[in-house]
Amino acid sequence: MTKLLREPSLRSEASETLDPNDWEALRAQGHRMLDDVFDFIAGVRDRPVWQPAPDAVRARFRTALPHKPSELGSVYREFADSVAPYATGNVHPGFMGWVHGGGTAVGVLADMLAAGLNANLGGRDHMPIEVERQVVEWVREMFGFPAGASGLFVTGTSMANLMAVLVARTAVLGSSARRHGNGHQGALLTAYTSRAAHGCISKAMDIAGLGSDGLRMIGVDDAHRIDVAALRRQIACDREAGLQPFLVVGSAGTVDIGAIDDLMALSTLCREEGLWFHVDGAYGALGILSPVIAPQLAGIENADSVALDFHKWGQVPYDAGFLLVREGERHREAFAAPAAYLRRETRGLAAGSVWPCDLGPDLSRGFRALKTWFTLKTFGTEKLGAVITRTCALAGYLEARILAEPRLELLAPVNLNIVCFRYRADDANRVNRDIVIDIQESGIAAPSTTVLDGALAIRAAIVNHRTDTCDIDALIAAVLEFGGQRASSAAVVDIAASPSLAV
Ligand SMILES: *Cc1c(COP(=O)(O)O)cnc(C)c1O
């Protein structure tokens, strides 16, 4: 058999390959680029968190389709000059906008190795798929799911939530719905989540063909957790009207203030009512790794499915979303589709079914599992959990500083790692919106905004493992500084805009 292996001498010196002629030159260039990546991360504090790309840079960057080759070094210079300095800034410890993970150097290296293998994780029998299966097993263990649970890497929780809606739909309508469509019975399906839930759940209902009107947005309590009694009443009311409740989506870490629904109460309700219980744990579910946060997630182990993002609190570089499903069979029923060209064998490269393409909409899939596997193994779950605990402690520190400062007002309880507050001022919504933009443009920090009961809030989500108390202090100082400027200029604008002077 070895005789059949190709002789090295049979290799031609093809000129049409995309491999370099000079591997030594490529190696030197590659090492420079890798050094720059490490310098970029190690020196991140020396740079602004974010800066807008100047018009000149944007203009220079736009070119016609390149027909001719360019030297790698010059293409890299264009990246270094025009792209890298104007990234979102979430690598920076001062980045607190939205819920973005900080990434790690280990994740960078793992992604580089994944690109080297150029593995396609749609299916077939190769070890990269075993890496994904290993991570699925670890996630199953983290959440106390039974053997037979299945999981899959996807882009993010938006996709994982959509898939959960589809799995729940197929579970209730039967797999014939995959051929016939949702039909009349589908039109009766209703799902439930809270008003504080992420917008992608409504979008998932829309994309699944069930319609976003089929999603009931239940009210929340003072701590922004779903009102379980109101949920129960709405379900009864919908059944009365001839509708068919099928799905409850609980939130483990709402995006606006980080509230965690009473997942135990929701799991009990879903069992009693015979409903699919899905948890949107995009960023909060990994709180399971923190002994301080985990008790708040009690009940998640009873979920039928959990969506989460390793690219947020897990610090894995983008993107690394994940869907975990309690009954693997249900998961497969929603997505597996036979095709002649995807025929399975018991040996050879087409062995090793079930394939990931049986568990989601994608056929070709990248190796997201590797950067997650490297992250979990290199740091260990205790260290990752400690990072999560610390981001919550930093949010507590920010809360304390706000409560001690009369010019600032806390706008929501601080449950996890998200703090919503504002600078006290007349025309507070406009002043605080301007403060946030001023701070972003200053490069000092990058908070974002949200609206709570009509009040525009400065929102600081502490997700990055590099964030420290000095970054919190810098944020407070900047809010007070820009707040002072904006509050006085707002007063001037108010006078100028008053009706008596307007004519
Ligand atoms: C971030 C987030 C999402 C969306 O996840 P993506 O990974 O951005 O698609 C959904 N729900 C919650 C609670 C989130 O925080």
Short mmCIF file of C-alpha atoms and ligand atoms in Angstrom, two decimals:
data_model
loop_
_atom_site.label_atom_id
_atom_site.label_comp_id
_atom_site.label_asym_id
_atom_site.label_seq_id
_atom_site.Cartn_x
_atom_site.Cartn_y
_atom_site.Cartn_z
CA MET A 1 0.00 0.00 0.00
CA THR A 2 2.82 2.37 0.81
CA LYS A 3 3.87 2.00 -2.82
CA LEU A 4 0.71 3.79 -3.75
CA LEU A 5 1.68 6.82 -1.73
CA ARG A 6 2.86 9.61 -3.86
CA GLU A 7 6.60 9.90 -4.41
CA PRO A 8 8.02 13.31 -3.49
CA SER A 9 9.71 13.39 -6.89
CA LEU A 10 6.32 13.44 -8.59
CA ARG A 11 5.59 16.93 -7.27
CA SER A 12 5.70 19.54 -9.96
CA GLU A 13 6.87 23.12 -9.56
CA ALA A 14 3.47 24.51 -10.48
CA SER A 15 3.50 28.27 -10.92
CA GLU A 16 -0.26 28.63 -10.49
CA THR A 17 -0.36 27.63 -6.82
CA LEU A 18 -1.07 30.32 -4.24
CA ASP A 19 1.75 29.13 -2.01
CA PRO A 20 4.76 31.44 -1.81
CA ASN A 21 7.88 30.94 -3.91
CA ASP A 22 9.96 32.03 -0.97
CA TRP A 23 8.81 30.42 2.25
CA GLU A 24 11.62 32.11 4.21
CA ALA A 25 10.38 35.59 3.26
CA LEU A 26 6.84 34.60 4.17
CA ARG A 27 8.02 33.20 7.49
CA ALA A 28 9.77 36.48 8.35
CA GLN A 29 6.71 38.50 7.37
CA GLY A 30 4.46 36.17 9.36
CA HIS A 31 6.59 36.46 12.47
CA ARG A 32 6.50 40.25 12.21
CA MET A 33 2.71 40.15 11.96
CA LEU A 34 2.40 37.84 14.94
CA ASP A 35 4.73 40.08 16.98
CA ASP A 36 2.57 43.05 16.05
CA VAL A 37 -0.55 41.22 17.24
CA PHE A 38 1.04 40.59 20.63
CA ASP A 39 2.28 44.20 20.81
CA PHE A 40 -1.23 45.38 19.94
CA ILE A 41 -2.70 43.47 22.87
CA ALA A 42 0.13 44.06 25.35
CA GLY A 43 0.23 47.80 24.62
CA VAL A 44 -3.50 48.30 24.42
CA ARG A 45 -3.58 50.75 27.35
CA ASP A 46 -1.30 53.17 25.49
CA ARG A 47 -3.93 53.74 22.82
CA PRO A 48 -7.39 55.32 22.80
CA VAL A 49 -10.19 52.81 23.40
CA TRP A 50 -11.76 53.83 20.09
CA GLN A 51 -11.24 56.55 17.56
CA PRO A 52 -13.39 57.31 14.55
CA ALA A 53 -11.74 56.54 11.22
CA PRO A 54 -11.01 59.89 9.52
CA ASP A 55 -12.66 60.51 6.16
CA ALA A 56 -9.23 60.55 4.55
CA VAL A 57 -8.53 57.04 5.83
CA ARG A 58 -11.89 55.74 4.61
CA ALA A 59 -11.37 57.37 1.22
CA ARG A 60 -7.83 56.03 0.85
CA PHE A 61 -9.04 52.57 1.80
CA ARG A 62 -11.58 52.28 -1.02
CA THR A 63 -9.99 50.86 -4.16
CA ALA A 64 -11.06 49.07 -7.31
CA LEU A 65 -11.09 45.26 -7.44
CA PRO A 66 -7.42 44.25 -7.37
CA HIS A 67 -6.63 42.35 -10.59
CA LYS A 68 -2.90 42.24 -10.08
CA PRO A 69 -0.96 40.84 -7.12
CA SER A 70 0.48 43.07 -4.40
CA GLU A 71 3.33 42.32 -2.09
CA LEU A 72 2.09 40.84 1.21
CA GLY A 73 4.12 43.35 3.21
CA SER A 74 2.39 46.30 1.55
CA VAL A 75 -1.07 44.78 1.99
CA TYR A 76 -0.23 44.28 5.64
CA ARG A 77 0.90 47.91 5.95
CA GLU A 78 -2.47 49.01 4.63
CA PHE A 79 -4.16 46.89 7.29
CA ALA A 80 -1.85 48.23 10.01
CA ASP A 81 -2.38 51.86 8.96
CA SER A 82 -6.04 51.90 7.96
CA VAL A 83 -7.83 49.10 9.79
CA ALA A 84 -6.18 48.12 13.07
CA PRO A 85 -6.14 51.62 14.65
CA TYR A 86 -9.86 52.03 14.02
CA ALA A 87 -11.26 48.80 15.45
CA THR A 88 -14.20 48.73 17.89
CA GLY A 89 -11.89 48.79 20.90
CA ASN A 90 -13.23 45.81 22.82
CA VAL A 91 -9.69 44.51 23.37
CA HIS A 92 -9.15 47.64 25.50
CA PRO A 93 -9.89 47.52 29.25
CA GLY A 94 -11.77 50.83 28.95
CA PHE A 95 -14.33 49.27 26.62
CA MET A 96 -17.63 48.91 28.49
CA GLY A 97 -20.09 49.42 25.66
CA TRP A 98 -22.72 46.80 24.93
CA VAL A 99 -21.59 43.31 25.99
CA HIS A 100 -18.33 42.58 24.17
CA GLY A 101 -15.66 40.11 25.19
CA GLY A 102 -12.01 41.14 25.34
CA GLY A 103 -10.42 38.14 23.61
CA THR A 104 -7.06 36.67 24.60
CA ALA A 105 -3.64 36.10 23.04
CA VAL A 106 -4.22 32.36 23.48
CA GLY A 107 -7.39 32.69 21.41
CA VAL A 108 -5.41 34.45 18.68
CA LEU A 109 -2.93 31.60 18.49
CA ALA A 110 -5.65 28.98 18.44
CA ASP A 111 -7.43 30.79 15.61
CA MET A 112 -4.17 30.87 13.69
CA LEU A 113 -3.76 27.11 14.13
CA ALA A 114 -7.37 26.58 13.03
CA ALA A 115 -6.73 28.60 9.87
CA GLY A 116 -3.65 26.46 9.20
CA LEU A 117 -5.69 23.26 9.25
CA ASN A 118 -8.44 24.93 7.22
CA ALA A 119 -10.79 22.30 8.62
CA ASN A 120 -14.40 22.15 7.53
CA LEU A 121 -16.46 21.11 10.56
CA GLY A 122 -19.65 20.34 8.64
CA GLY A 123 -18.98 16.63 8.91
CA ARG A 124 -16.79 13.65 7.95
CA ASP A 125 -14.38 11.69 10.11
CA HIS A 126 -11.52 13.82 11.39
CA MET A 127 -10.13 14.91 14.72
CA PRO A 128 -11.24 18.57 14.57
CA ILE A 129 -14.83 17.32 14.94
CA GLU A 130 -13.75 15.40 18.02
CA VAL A 131 -12.51 18.72 19.44
CA GLU A 132 -15.99 20.18 18.97
CA ARG A 133 -17.56 17.05 20.49
CA GLN A 134 -15.21 17.37 23.46
CA VAL A 135 -16.28 20.98 24.05
CA VAL A 136 -19.94 19.90 23.72
CA GLU A 137 -19.29 17.34 26.45
CA TRP A 138 -17.69 19.98 28.67
CA VAL A 139 -20.60 22.37 28.17
CA ARG A 140 -23.01 19.54 28.93
CA GLU A 141 -21.10 18.90 32.17
CA MET A 142 -21.02 22.61 33.09
CA PHE A 143 -24.81 22.82 32.96
CA GLY A 144 -25.55 19.39 34.42
CA PHE A 145 -27.29 18.18 31.26
CA PRO A 146 -27.81 14.41 30.81
CA ALA A 147 -25.86 12.10 28.51
CA GLY A 148 -27.43 12.29 25.07
CA ALA A 149 -27.57 16.08 25.11
CA SER A 150 -26.16 17.67 21.98
CA GLY A 151 -24.58 20.96 21.13
CA LEU A 152 -23.18 22.98 18.28
CA PHE A 153 -21.02 26.02 17.72
CA VAL A 154 -22.73 28.78 15.74
CA THR A 155 -21.98 32.43 15.01
CA GLY A 156 -23.68 33.80 18.10
CA THR A 157 -26.67 33.65 20.37
CA SER A 158 -28.91 35.32 17.78
CA MET A 159 -28.44 32.21 15.65
CA ALA A 160 -28.61 29.85 18.64
CA ASN A 161 -31.92 31.39 19.76
CA LEU A 162 -33.32 31.04 16.23
CA MET A 163 -32.28 27.39 16.18
CA ALA A 164 -33.89 26.82 19.58
CA VAL A 165 -37.17 28.24 18.26
CA LEU A 166 -36.94 25.85 15.29
CA VAL A 167 -36.14 22.84 17.49
CA ALA A 168 -39.07 23.71 19.79
CA ARG A 169 -41.34 24.20 16.78
CA THR A 170 -40.43 20.82 15.28
CA ALA A 171 -40.84 19.18 18.69
CA VAL A 172 -44.40 20.47 19.02
CA LEU A 173 -45.58 20.22 15.37
CA GLY A 174 -43.69 17.05 14.50
CA SER A 175 -41.12 16.71 11.73
CA SER A 176 -43.84 16.85 9.06
CA ALA A 177 -43.81 20.62 9.65
CA ARG A 178 -40.41 20.63 7.98
CA ARG A 179 -42.07 19.48 4.74
CA HIS A 180 -45.45 21.15 4.95
CA GLY A 181 -44.47 24.38 6.64
CA ASN A 182 -45.98 25.75 9.80
CA GLY A 183 -49.53 25.71 8.41
CA HIS A 184 -52.65 26.45 10.36
CA GLN A 185 -51.39 24.83 13.54
CA GLY A 186 -48.20 26.90 13.31
CA ALA A 187 -50.28 30.06 13.15
CA LEU A 188 -51.67 29.19 16.58
CA LEU A 189 -48.27 28.72 18.25
CA THR A 190 -47.42 31.29 20.90
CA ALA A 191 -44.10 31.83 22.69
CA TYR A 192 -43.32 33.78 25.84
CA THR A 193 -40.47 35.89 27.08
CA SER A 194 -40.07 39.05 29.13
CA ARG A 195 -40.12 42.64 28.00
CA ALA A 196 -36.46 42.82 29.00
CA ALA A 197 -35.47 39.98 26.65
CA HIS A 198 -33.12 40.50 23.72
CA GLY A 199 -34.64 41.61 20.41
CA CYS A 200 -33.22 38.61 18.55
CA ILE A 201 -35.93 36.39 20.09
CA SER A 202 -38.66 38.33 18.37
CA LYS A 203 -36.59 38.23 15.19
CA ALA A 204 -36.22 34.46 15.59
CA MET A 205 -40.02 34.05 15.69
CA ASP A 206 -40.21 36.16 12.55
CA ILE A 207 -37.53 34.22 10.65
CA ALA A 208 -39.00 30.88 11.78
CA GLY A 209 -42.23 31.89 10.04
CA LEU A 210 -44.17 31.94 13.29
CA GLY A 211 -44.47 35.71 13.33
CA SER A 212 -43.20 38.08 15.99
CA ASP A 213 -46.81 38.72 17.07
CA GLY A 214 -46.78 35.15 18.33
CA LEU A 215 -44.25 36.20 20.98
CA ARG A 216 -45.83 37.51 24.18
CA MET A 217 -43.68 40.04 26.00
CA ILE A 218 -44.47 39.53 29.69
CA GLY A 219 -43.91 42.30 32.23
CA VAL A 220 -41.01 42.33 34.67
CA ASP A 221 -40.55 43.07 38.38
CA ASP A 222 -38.39 45.84 39.90
CA ALA A 223 -35.31 43.72 39.33
CA HIS A 224 -36.25 43.28 35.62
CA ARG A 225 -37.08 39.57 36.06
CA ILE A 226 -40.04 38.08 34.26
CA ASP A 227 -43.29 38.22 36.26
CA VAL A 228 -44.00 34.49 36.50
CA ALA A 229 -47.59 34.95 37.76
CA ALA A 230 -48.37 37.22 34.81
CA LEU A 231 -46.78 34.65 32.49
CA ARG A 232 -49.03 31.94 33.91
CA ARG A 233 -52.11 34.13 33.40
CA GLN A 234 -51.15 34.94 29.80
CA ILE A 235 -50.65 31.26 28.98
CA ALA A 236 -54.09 30.42 30.42
CA CYS A 237 -55.64 33.30 28.54
CA ASP A 238 -54.06 32.19 25.24
CA ARG A 239 -55.19 28.59 25.73
CA GLU A 240 -58.69 29.92 26.41
CA ALA A 241 -58.55 31.76 23.08
CA GLY A 242 -57.68 28.52 21.24
CA LEU A 243 -53.99 29.32 20.77
CA GLN A 244 -51.20 26.79 21.40
CA PRO A 245 -48.46 27.92 23.79
CA PHE A 246 -45.25 26.00 22.98
CA LEU A 247 -42.17 27.86 24.19
CA VAL A 248 -40.91 29.98 27.10
CA VAL A 249 -37.61 31.83 26.74
CA GLY A 250 -36.01 32.78 30.03
CA SER A 251 -33.17 35.30 30.21
CA ALA A 252 -29.95 34.55 32.06
CA GLY A 253 -28.46 38.05 32.03
CA THR A 254 -30.71 40.56 30.27
CA VAL A 255 -28.86 42.77 27.91
CA ASP A 256 -29.92 46.07 29.48
CA ILE A 257 -29.16 45.47 33.17
CA GLY A 258 -28.03 41.85 33.53
CA ALA A 259 -31.14 40.50 35.26
CA ILE A 260 -31.54 36.74 35.59
CA ASP A 261 -35.09 35.39 35.46
CA ASP A 262 -36.21 32.93 38.13
CA LEU A 263 -35.17 29.95 36.03
CA MET A 264 -36.33 27.43 38.62
CA ALA A 265 -39.86 28.87 38.62
CA LEU A 266 -39.84 28.95 34.82
CA SER A 267 -38.69 25.34 34.58
CA THR A 268 -41.46 24.25 36.96
CA LEU A 269 -44.06 26.19 34.99
CA CYS A 270 -42.84 24.71 31.70
CA ARG A 271 -42.99 21.19 33.08
CA GLU A 272 -46.53 21.74 34.37
CA GLU A 273 -47.68 23.36 31.15
CA GLY A 274 -45.82 21.02 28.81
CA LEU A 275 -43.83 23.84 27.18
CA TRP A 276 -40.32 23.91 25.75
CA PHE A 277 -38.03 25.82 28.14
CA HIS A 278 -35.23 27.69 26.40
CA VAL A 279 -32.72 29.93 28.19
CA ASP A 280 -31.10 32.88 26.44
CA GLY A 281 -27.85 32.81 28.36
CA ALA A 282 -25.90 34.76 25.74
CA TYR A 283 -23.54 36.31 28.20
CA GLY A 284 -24.90 35.30 31.62
CA ALA A 285 -24.98 31.51 31.30
CA LEU A 286 -21.20 31.23 31.67
CA GLY A 287 -21.73 32.74 35.12
CA ILE A 288 -22.14 29.05 35.98
CA LEU A 289 -18.30 29.02 36.20
CA SER A 290 -18.36 31.56 39.03
CA PRO A 291 -19.22 30.14 42.46
CA VAL A 292 -20.62 33.59 43.34
CA ILE A 293 -22.95 33.84 40.31
CA ALA A 294 -23.88 30.17 39.78
CA PRO A 295 -26.57 30.07 42.53
CA GLN A 296 -28.51 32.76 40.63
CA LEU A 297 -28.68 30.40 37.64
CA ALA A 298 -30.39 27.60 39.56
CA GLY A 299 -32.94 25.95 37.29
CA ILE A 300 -30.85 26.28 34.11
CA GLU A 301 -30.02 22.58 34.49
CA ASN A 302 -33.71 21.84 33.78
CA ALA A 303 -33.82 23.77 30.50
CA ASP A 304 -34.62 22.01 27.23
CA SER A 305 -32.04 24.20 25.51
CA VAL A 306 -29.53 26.93 26.36
CA ALA A 307 -27.98 29.51 24.03
CA LEU A 308 -24.70 31.14 25.04
CA ASP A 309 -21.71 33.01 23.68
CA PHE A 310 -18.13 32.08 24.45
CA HIS A 311 -17.13 35.38 22.82
CA LYS A 312 -18.59 37.45 25.67
CA TRP A 313 -17.80 36.46 29.27
CA GLY A 314 -15.83 33.46 27.99
CA GLN A 315 -13.23 35.81 26.36
CA VAL A 316 -12.91 33.60 23.26
CA PRO A 317 -12.24 35.72 20.14
CA TYR A 318 -15.25 36.34 17.89
CA ASP A 319 -17.26 34.48 16.96
CA ALA A 320 -18.16 31.55 19.21
CA GLY A 321 -21.88 31.18 19.90
CA PHE A 322 -23.24 27.87 21.14
CA LEU A 323 -26.52 25.98 21.40
CA LEU A 324 -26.96 23.16 23.92
CA VAL A 325 -30.02 20.89 23.60
CA ARG A 326 -31.12 18.50 26.32
CA GLU A 327 -32.43 15.75 24.01
CA GLY A 328 -30.05 15.25 21.12
CA GLU A 329 -32.73 13.40 19.17
CA ARG A 330 -34.97 16.51 19.19
CA HIS A 331 -32.03 18.58 17.97
CA ARG A 332 -31.36 16.21 15.04
CA GLU A 333 -35.04 15.98 14.12
CA ALA A 334 -35.11 19.71 13.54
CA PHE A 335 -32.15 19.87 11.15
CA ALA A 336 -30.95 16.51 9.79
CA ALA A 337 -31.60 16.15 6.05
CA PRO A 338 -30.35 13.24 3.93
CA ALA A 339 -28.53 14.04 0.70
CA ALA A 340 -26.76 11.70 -1.71
CA TYR A 341 -23.55 13.70 -1.62
CA LEU A 342 -23.57 13.62 2.19
CA ARG A 343 -23.94 9.83 2.40
CA ARG A 344 -22.57 8.29 5.59
CA GLU A 345 -20.31 5.26 5.80
CA THR A 346 -19.09 3.15 8.69
CA ARG A 347 -15.45 3.55 7.65
CA GLY A 348 -13.45 5.93 5.51
CA LEU A 349 -13.69 9.70 5.54
CA ALA A 350 -17.50 9.67 5.40
CA ALA A 351 -17.79 7.82 8.73
CA GLY A 352 -18.46 9.33 12.14
CA SER A 353 -22.14 10.28 11.83
CA VAL A 354 -23.85 12.25 13.54
CA TRP A 355 -22.23 15.19 11.77
CA PRO A 356 -22.55 18.80 12.89
CA CYS A 357 -24.43 19.62 9.67
CA ASP A 358 -27.24 17.40 11.07
CA LEU A 359 -27.64 19.81 13.97
CA GLY A 360 -27.98 23.20 12.35
CA PRO A 361 -28.50 25.12 9.12
CA ASP A 362 -24.81 25.30 8.12
CA LEU A 363 -22.97 22.73 6.03
CA SER A 364 -19.52 24.27 5.77
CA ARG A 365 -18.41 25.39 9.21
CA GLY A 366 -15.17 26.76 10.61
CA PHE A 367 -13.21 25.49 13.57
CA ARG A 368 -14.69 27.74 16.32
CA ALA A 369 -14.30 24.84 18.71
CA LEU A 370 -10.49 25.04 18.68
CA LYS A 371 -10.16 28.54 20.16
CA THR A 372 -12.74 27.57 22.78
CA TRP A 373 -10.96 24.28 23.54
CA PHE A 374 -7.63 26.15 23.91
CA THR A 375 -9.26 28.77 26.14
CA LEU A 376 -10.89 26.20 28.43
CA LYS A 377 -7.76 24.06 28.69
CA THR A 378 -5.18 26.84 28.98
CA PHE A 379 -6.98 28.86 31.64
CA GLY A 380 -9.25 26.26 33.21
CA THR A 381 -12.82 26.91 34.28
CA GLU A 382 -11.79 28.16 37.75
CA LYS A 383 -9.73 31.00 36.33
CA LEU A 384 -12.40 31.88 33.78
CA GLY A 385 -14.96 31.85 36.58
CA ALA A 386 -12.73 34.12 38.68
CA VAL A 387 -12.61 36.61 35.79
CA ILE A 388 -16.43 36.60 35.72
CA THR A 389 -16.60 37.12 39.48
CA ARG A 390 -14.16 40.00 39.21
CA THR A 391 -16.10 41.82 36.49
CA CYS A 392 -19.10 41.73 38.85
CA ALA A 393 -16.97 43.04 41.72
CA LEU A 394 -15.82 45.90 39.47
CA ALA A 395 -19.46 46.67 38.67
CA GLY A 396 -20.04 46.79 42.43
CA TYR A 397 -17.12 49.21 42.75
CA LEU A 398 -18.62 51.42 40.03
CA GLU A 399 -22.00 51.28 41.79
CA ALA A 400 -20.39 52.39 45.07
CA ARG A 401 -18.63 55.29 43.37
CA ILE A 402 -21.92 56.41 41.78
CA LEU A 403 -23.80 56.22 45.09
CA ALA A 404 -21.08 58.33 46.74
CA GLU A 405 -21.24 61.03 44.06
CA PRO A 406 -24.19 63.46 44.33
CA ARG A 407 -23.88 64.49 40.66
CA LEU A 408 -24.59 60.91 39.58
CA GLU A 409 -27.73 58.78 39.85
CA LEU A 410 -27.99 54.98 39.70
CA LEU A 411 -30.84 53.97 37.36
CA ALA A 412 -31.09 50.22 37.88
CA PRO A 413 -30.09 47.66 40.48
CA VAL A 414 -26.64 46.18 39.81
CA ASN A 415 -27.13 42.46 39.63
CA LEU A 416 -24.13 41.19 37.69
CA ASN A 417 -21.64 43.23 35.70
CA ILE A 418 -23.82 45.93 34.12
CA VAL A 419 -24.25 49.37 35.66
CA CYS A 420 -26.83 51.88 34.39
CA PHE A 421 -26.58 55.44 35.68
CA ARG A 422 -26.72 59.05 34.61
CA TYR A 423 -25.39 62.49 35.24
CA ARG A 424 -28.05 64.59 36.98
CA ALA A 425 -29.03 67.49 34.73
CA ASP A 426 -31.96 69.31 33.19
CA ASP A 427 -32.73 67.75 29.83
CA ALA A 428 -30.94 64.70 31.22
CA ASN A 429 -31.58 62.43 28.23
CA ARG A 430 -29.82 64.74 25.82
CA VAL A 431 -27.02 65.59 28.21
CA ASN A 432 -26.29 61.93 28.96
CA ARG A 433 -26.44 60.90 25.32
CA ASP A 434 -23.89 63.62 24.56
CA ILE A 435 -21.73 62.58 27.51
CA VAL A 436 -21.53 59.01 26.18
CA ILE A 437 -20.59 60.16 22.68
CA ASP A 438 -18.05 62.65 24.10
CA ILE A 439 -16.42 59.90 26.14
CA GLN A 440 -16.34 57.51 23.19
CA GLU A 441 -14.74 60.19 21.01
CA SER A 442 -12.23 61.09 23.72
CA GLY A 443 -10.86 57.56 23.64
CA ILE A 444 -10.85 57.43 27.46
CA ALA A 445 -13.55 54.79 27.77
CA ALA A 446 -16.41 53.35 25.72
CA PRO A 447 -19.71 53.09 27.57
CA SER A 448 -22.98 52.73 25.62
CA THR A 449 -26.55 53.80 26.36
CA THR A 450 -29.88 52.17 27.03
CA VAL A 451 -33.32 53.53 27.91
CA LEU A 452 -34.92 52.56 31.23
CA ASP A 453 -38.48 53.79 31.89
CA GLY A 454 -37.91 56.61 29.42
CA ALA A 455 -34.64 57.66 31.05
CA LEU A 456 -31.55 57.50 28.89
CA ALA A 457 -28.89 55.67 30.89
CA ILE A 458 -25.14 55.54 30.58
CA ARG A 459 -24.56 51.81 30.45
CA ALA A 460 -21.26 50.25 31.50
CA ALA A 461 -21.00 46.51 30.93
CA ILE A 462 -17.81 45.18 32.51
CA VAL A 463 -16.96 42.12 30.44
CA ASN A 464 -13.27 42.48 29.57
CA HIS A 465 -10.84 40.50 31.76
CA ARG A 466 -8.34 43.39 31.49
CA THR A 467 -10.62 45.98 33.09
CA ASP A 468 -9.39 47.25 36.47
CA THR A 469 -10.45 49.81 39.09
CA CYS A 470 -8.36 52.49 37.34
CA ASP A 471 -10.57 52.07 34.26
CA ILE A 472 -13.69 52.55 36.39
CA ASP A 473 -12.13 55.66 37.96
CA ALA A 474 -11.32 57.01 34.48
CA LEU A 475 -14.94 56.48 33.39
CA ILE A 476 -16.31 58.32 36.43
CA ALA A 477 -13.87 61.20 35.97
CA ALA A 478 -14.82 61.48 32.31
CA VAL A 479 -18.57 61.44 33.03
CA LEU A 480 -18.16 64.22 35.59
CA GLU A 481 -15.92 66.27 33.30
CA PHE A 482 -18.07 66.02 30.18
CA GLY A 483 -21.23 66.18 32.28
CA GLY A 484 -20.13 69.53 33.72
CA GLN A 485 -19.47 70.87 30.21
CA ARG A 486 -22.65 69.47 28.68
CA ALA A 487 -24.97 70.52 31.51
CA SER A 488 -23.89 74.14 31.21
CA SER A 489 -24.05 74.12 27.40
CA ALA A 490 -27.50 72.46 27.55
CA ALA A 491 -28.70 75.34 29.72
CA VAL A 492 -27.47 77.82 27.11
CA VAL A 493 -29.17 75.88 24.30
CA ASP A 494 -32.39 75.75 26.32
CA ILE A 495 -32.48 79.51 26.65
CA ALA A 496 -31.74 79.99 22.96
CA ALA A 497 -34.53 77.59 22.05
CA SER A 498 -37.12 79.05 24.39
CA PRO A 499 -40.23 80.30 22.53
CA SER A 500 -39.89 83.94 23.65
CA LEU A 501 -36.46 84.22 22.02
CA ALA A 502 -37.25 82.09 19.00
CA VAL A 503 -39.20 84.83 17.20
C1 LIG B 1 -25.46 39.44 22.99
C2 LIG B 1 -26.80 38.90 23.31
C3 LIG B 1 -27.57 38.28 22.33
C4 LIG B 1 -27.13 38.20 20.90
O1 LIG B 1 -26.01 37.38 20.78
P1 LIG B 1 -25.03 37.52 19.55
O2 LIG B 1 -23.90 36.63 19.88
O3 LIG B 1 -24.65 38.96 19.47
O4 LIG B 1 -25.78 37.08 18.34
C5 LIG B 1 -28.78 37.73 22.70
N1 LIG B 1 -29.22 37.81 23.97
C6 LIG B 1 -28.51 38.42 24.94
C7 LIG B 1 -29.05 38.46 26.34
C8 LIG B 1 -27.26 38.98 24.64
O5 LIG B 1 -26.54 39.56 25.61
#
